[in-house]
PDB file of C-alpha atoms in Angstrom:
ATOM      1  CA  MET I   1      49.812 145.499  79.227  1.00  0.00           C
ATOM      2  CA  THR I   2      47.645 145.064  82.393  1.00  0.00           C
ATOM      3  CA  LYS I   3      44.851 142.527  83.026  1.00  0.00           C
ATOM      4  CA  LEU I   4      41.606 144.008  83.411  1.00  0.00           C
ATOM      5  CA  HIS I   5      40.384 143.674  87.264  1.00  0.00           C
ATOM      6  CA  SER I   6      37.264 142.538  87.025  1.00  0.00           C
ATOM      7  CA  ALA I   7      35.679 139.120  85.523  1.00  0.00           C
ATOM      8  CA  SER I   8      36.099 139.573  81.557  1.00  0.00           C
ATOM      9  CA  PRO I   9      34.148 143.052  80.827  1.00  0.00           C
ATOM     10  CA  ARG I  10      32.749 142.728  76.836  1.00  0.00           C
ATOM     11  CA  VAL I  11      32.232 146.001  75.502  1.00  0.00           C
ATOM     12  CA  ALA I  12      30.476 146.349  72.207  1.00  0.00           C
ATOM     13  CA  ILE I  13      32.203 148.769  69.403  1.00  0.00           C
ATOM     14  CA  ALA I  14      29.724 151.068  67.363  1.00  0.00           C
ATOM     15  CA  CYS I  15      32.565 151.275  64.076  1.00  0.00           C
ATOM     16  CA  GLY I  16      30.989 150.917  60.295  1.00  0.00           C
ATOM     17  CA  GLY I  17      30.603 153.048  57.557  1.00  0.00           C
ATOM     18  CA  THR I  18      34.100 153.643  56.482  1.00  0.00           C
ATOM     19  CA  GLY I  19      37.570 152.630  57.150  1.00  0.00           C
ATOM     20  CA  GLY I  20      38.611 156.439  58.971  1.00  0.00           C
ATOM     21  CA  HIS I  21      35.077 155.154  61.812  1.00  0.00           C
ATOM     22  CA  PHE I  22      36.330 150.880  61.757  1.00  0.00           C
ATOM     23  CA  PHE I  23      40.762 150.532  61.635  1.00  0.00           C
ATOM     24  CA  PRO I  24      40.433 152.630  64.189  1.00  0.00           C
ATOM     25  CA  GLY I  25      37.861 150.732  66.934  1.00  0.00           C
ATOM     26  CA  VAL I  26      39.453 147.533  65.794  1.00  0.00           C
ATOM     27  CA  ALA I  27      42.751 149.294  67.452  1.00  0.00           C
ATOM     28  CA  VAL I  28      40.540 149.127  70.276  1.00  0.00           C
ATOM     29  CA  GLY I  29      39.749 146.176  70.331  1.00  0.00           C
ATOM     30  CA  GLU I  30      42.837 144.380  69.540  1.00  0.00           C
ATOM     31  CA  ALA I  31      43.610 146.813  72.963  1.00  0.00           C
ATOM     32  CA  LEU I  32      41.169 145.417  74.901  1.00  0.00           C
ATOM     33  CA  LYS I  33      41.469 142.198  74.670  1.00  0.00           C
ATOM     34  CA  GLU I  34      44.996 141.922  74.489  1.00  0.00           C
ATOM     35  CA  MET I  35      43.037 143.538  78.748  1.00  0.00           C
ATOM     36  CA  GLY I  36      41.453 139.944  78.866  1.00  0.00           C
ATOM     37  CA  ALA I  37      37.646 141.778  78.082  1.00  0.00           C
ATOM     38  CA  ASN I  38      35.305 140.555  74.470  1.00  0.00           C
ATOM     39  CA  VAL I  39      34.442 142.551  72.038  1.00  0.00           C
ATOM     40  CA  MET I  40      31.384 142.609  70.180  1.00  0.00           C
ATOM     41  CA  LEU I  41      31.614 145.107  67.081  1.00  0.00           C
ATOM     42  CA  LEU I  42      28.950 146.754  65.933  1.00  0.00           C
ATOM     43  CA  ILE I  43      29.485 147.048  61.835  1.00  0.00           C
ATOM     44  CA  SER I  44      27.878 148.596  58.653  1.00  0.00           C
ATOM     45  CA  SER I  45      25.862 146.480  56.577  1.00  0.00           C
ATOM     46  CA  LYS I  46      28.747 148.296  53.836  1.00  0.00           C
ATOM     47  CA  LYS I  47      30.372 145.696  51.746  1.00  0.00           C
ATOM     48  CA  ILE I  48      33.543 146.832  52.717  1.00  0.00           C
ATOM     49  CA  ASP I  49      32.789 145.806  56.523  1.00  0.00           C
ATOM     50  CA  ARG I  50      31.770 143.078  56.136  1.00  0.00           C
ATOM     51  CA  LEU I  51      34.664 142.193  53.460  1.00  0.00           C
ATOM     52  CA  ALA I  52      37.439 144.167  56.473  1.00  0.00           C
ATOM     53  CA  ALA I  53      35.781 141.604  58.983  1.00  0.00           C
ATOM     54  CA  GLN I  54      35.983 138.453  57.369  1.00  0.00           C
ATOM     55  CA  ALA I  55      39.725 138.920  58.616  1.00  0.00           C
ATOM     56  CA  LEU I  56      39.907 139.315  62.708  1.00  0.00           C
ATOM     57  CA  ASP I  57      40.139 136.944  64.574  1.00  0.00           C
ATOM     58  CA  GLY I  58      38.665 136.766  68.568  1.00  0.00           C
ATOM     59  CA  TYR I  59      35.772 139.351  67.721  1.00  0.00           C
ATOM     60  CA  GLU I  60      31.868 139.272  67.900  1.00  0.00           C
ATOM     61  CA  ILE I  61      30.799 140.522  64.473  1.00  0.00           C
ATOM     62  CA  GLN I  62      26.775 142.947  64.710  1.00  0.00           C
ATOM     63  CA  GLU I  63      26.523 144.224  61.494  1.00  0.00           C
ATOM     64  CA  ILE I  64      23.407 146.802  62.401  1.00  0.00           C
ATOM     65  CA  PRO I  65      21.504 148.303  59.174  1.00  0.00           C
ATOM     66  CA  ALA I  66      21.040 152.114  60.015  1.00  0.00           C
ATOM     67  CA  VAL I  67      22.210 154.407  56.649  1.00  0.00           C
ATOM     68  CA  ALA I  68      23.370 157.542  56.638  1.00  0.00           C
ATOM     69  CA  PHE I  69      21.731 160.363  57.484  1.00  0.00           C
ATOM     70  CA  SER I  70      21.275 162.475  53.642  1.00  0.00           C
ATOM     71  CA  PRO I  71      18.434 165.819  54.117  1.00  0.00           C
ATOM     72  CA  ARG I  72      17.734 164.678  50.062  1.00  0.00           C
ATOM     73  CA  SER I  73      15.911 161.579  52.315  1.00  0.00           C
ATOM     74  CA  PRO I  74      15.823 162.086  55.574  1.00  0.00           C
ATOM     75  CA  LEU I  75      13.115 159.440  55.899  1.00  0.00           C
ATOM     76  CA  GLY I  76      16.146 156.528  54.876  1.00  0.00           C
ATOM     77  CA  PHE I  77      16.939 158.210  58.006  1.00  0.00           C
ATOM     78  CA  LEU I  78      15.150 157.104  60.063  1.00  0.00           C
ATOM     79  CA  TYR I  79      14.375 154.349  59.320  1.00  0.00           C
ATOM     80  CA  GLY I  80      17.464 153.018  59.583  1.00  0.00           C
ATOM     81  CA  PHE I  81      17.529 154.172  62.832  1.00  0.00           C
ATOM     82  CA  ARG I  82      14.977 152.337  63.261  1.00  0.00           C
ATOM     83  CA  ARG I  83      16.163 149.105  62.450  1.00  0.00           C
ATOM     84  CA  ALA I  84      19.328 149.769  63.735  1.00  0.00           C
ATOM     85  CA  LEU I  85      17.925 149.972  67.353  1.00  0.00           C
ATOM     86  CA  LYS I  86      15.824 147.025  66.229  1.00  0.00           C
ATOM     87  CA  SER I  87      19.554 144.956  65.201  1.00  0.00           C
ATOM     88  CA  THR I  88      21.741 146.806  68.444  1.00  0.00           C
ATOM     89  CA  SER I  89      18.623 145.924  71.310  1.00  0.00           C
ATOM     90  CA  ASP I  90      18.339 142.435  69.584  1.00  0.00           C
ATOM     91  CA  ALA I  91      22.354 141.719  70.130  1.00  0.00           C
ATOM     92  CA  TYR I  92      23.551 143.830  73.347  1.00  0.00           C
ATOM     93  CA  LYS I  93      19.714 141.307  75.352  1.00  0.00           C
ATOM     94  CA  GLU I  94      21.353 137.911  73.723  1.00  0.00           C
ATOM     95  CA  ARG I  95      24.680 139.255  75.411  1.00  0.00           C
ATOM     96  CA  PRO I  96      24.788 142.895  77.418  1.00  0.00           C
ATOM     97  CA  PRO I  97      27.745 144.797  77.275  1.00  0.00           C
ATOM     98  CA  ASN I  98      29.157 146.720  80.065  1.00  0.00           C
ATOM     99  CA  ALA I  99      30.250 149.943  77.660  1.00  0.00           C
ATOM    100  CA  VAL I 100      30.041 150.492  74.237  1.00  0.00           C
ATOM    101  CA  LEU I 101      32.529 152.573  72.301  1.00  0.00           C
ATOM    102  CA  ALA I 102      31.597 154.704  69.274  1.00  0.00           C
ATOM    103  CA  MET I 103      33.796 155.344  66.557  1.00  0.00           C
ATOM    104  CA  GLY I 104      31.172 158.424  65.296  1.00  0.00           C
ATOM    105  CA  GLY I 105      29.758 157.941  61.737  1.00  0.00           C
ATOM    106  CA  PHE I 106      25.807 157.153  61.265  1.00  0.00           C
ATOM    107  CA  THR I 107      26.421 153.263  63.347  1.00  0.00           C
ATOM    108  CA  SER I 108      26.527 154.996  66.241  1.00  0.00           C
ATOM    109  CA  ALA I 109      23.606 156.262  66.977  1.00  0.00           C
ATOM    110  CA  ALA I 110      22.569 153.112  68.269  1.00  0.00           C
ATOM    111  CA  PRO I 111      24.850 151.630  70.260  1.00  0.00           C
ATOM    112  CA  ILE I 112      24.509 154.300  72.695  1.00  0.00           C
ATOM    113  CA  VAL I 113      21.484 155.347  72.765  1.00  0.00           C
ATOM    114  CA  LEU I 114      20.700 152.048  73.693  1.00  0.00           C
ATOM    115  CA  GLY I 115      23.503 151.698  75.765  1.00  0.00           C
ATOM    116  CA  LYS I 116      22.360 154.256  77.961  1.00  0.00           C
ATOM    117  CA  ARG I 117      19.003 153.204  78.170  1.00  0.00           C
ATOM    118  CA  HIS I 118      20.888 149.797  80.090  1.00  0.00           C
ATOM    119  CA  GLY I 119      22.661 151.664  82.266  1.00  0.00           C
ATOM    120  CA  VAL I 120      25.982 151.070  81.010  1.00  0.00           C
ATOM    121  CA  ALA I 121      28.781 153.056  80.385  1.00  0.00           C
ATOM    122  CA  THR I 122      28.813 154.875  77.113  1.00  0.00           C
ATOM    123  CA  PHE I 123      32.199 156.892  75.404  1.00  0.00           C
ATOM    124  CA  LEU I 124      32.602 158.722  72.176  1.00  0.00           C
ATOM    125  CA  HIS I 125      36.464 158.546  70.647  1.00  0.00           C
ATOM    126  CA  GLU I 126      37.167 162.002  67.887  1.00  0.00           C
ATOM    127  CA  SER I 127      40.196 161.670  65.682  1.00  0.00           C
ATOM    128  CA  ASN I 128      38.744 164.349  63.912  1.00  0.00           C
ATOM    129  CA  ALA I 129      39.956 168.472  64.539  1.00  0.00           C
ATOM    130  CA  ILE I 130      36.805 168.941  62.950  1.00  0.00           C
ATOM    131  CA  PRO I 131      33.648 166.045  65.224  1.00  0.00           C
ATOM    132  CA  GLY I 132      31.514 164.608  62.625  1.00  0.00           C
ATOM    133  CA  ARG I 133      28.082 165.038  62.940  1.00  0.00           C
ATOM    134  CA  ALA I 134      26.967 161.957  65.014  1.00  0.00           C
ATOM    135  CA  ASN I 135      29.961 162.593  67.207  1.00  0.00           C
ATOM    136  CA  ARG I 136      28.418 165.868  67.400  1.00  0.00           C
ATOM    137  CA  LEU I 137      24.416 165.321  68.272  1.00  0.00           C
ATOM    138  CA  LEU I 138      25.908 162.176  70.530  1.00  0.00           C
ATOM    139  CA  ALA I 139      28.462 164.335  73.008  1.00  0.00           C
ATOM    140  CA  PRO I 140      25.930 165.732  75.337  1.00  0.00           C
ATOM    141  CA  VAL I 141      24.159 162.040  76.275  1.00  0.00           C
ATOM    142  CA  VAL I 142      27.762 159.566  76.540  1.00  0.00           C
ATOM    143  CA  ASP I 143      29.931 159.111  80.208  1.00  0.00           C
ATOM    144  CA  GLU I 144      33.399 160.872  78.059  1.00  0.00           C
ATOM    145  CA  ILE I 145      34.620 161.091  75.135  1.00  0.00           C
ATOM    146  CA  PHE I 146      38.250 161.285  73.710  1.00  0.00           C
ATOM    147  CA  ILE I 147      40.448 163.280  71.316  1.00  0.00           C
ATOM    148  CA  GLY I 148      43.199 163.017  69.791  1.00  0.00           C
ATOM    149  CA  LEU I 149      43.363 166.826  69.152  1.00  0.00           C
ATOM    150  CA  GLU I 150      42.498 170.064  70.801  1.00  0.00           C
TER     151      GLU I 150
END
């Protein structure tokens, strides 16, 4: 793999919530690290995400307290989103990313919204034939969408 030409770009990858978001995010992170990037993984505070992240080397891991949307508890989602914005904002202030990639799911919203607010490149990854709710909502605001299927 080719090394990136600029001074070690920093990429934030929002990839928590389920294995279908987490492990593809780690795979992209590995490729970016091989190219010389510094990678921060933004994961949910679910136990499974924390356990999976413990096995990784060479990543900064940031838990964000996002929660999935539920029609039975829309206020819970909004409260979680507010907390996720604060947590992600703190992480970005400490070490601002040059790009943000969201792999879909409820951990995607705050990192993408703040990435746009800070003027960095924002990307979504969608590997399903039918995009998930988070990616459908975020698609209009990101710079580029990577898809696995037409």
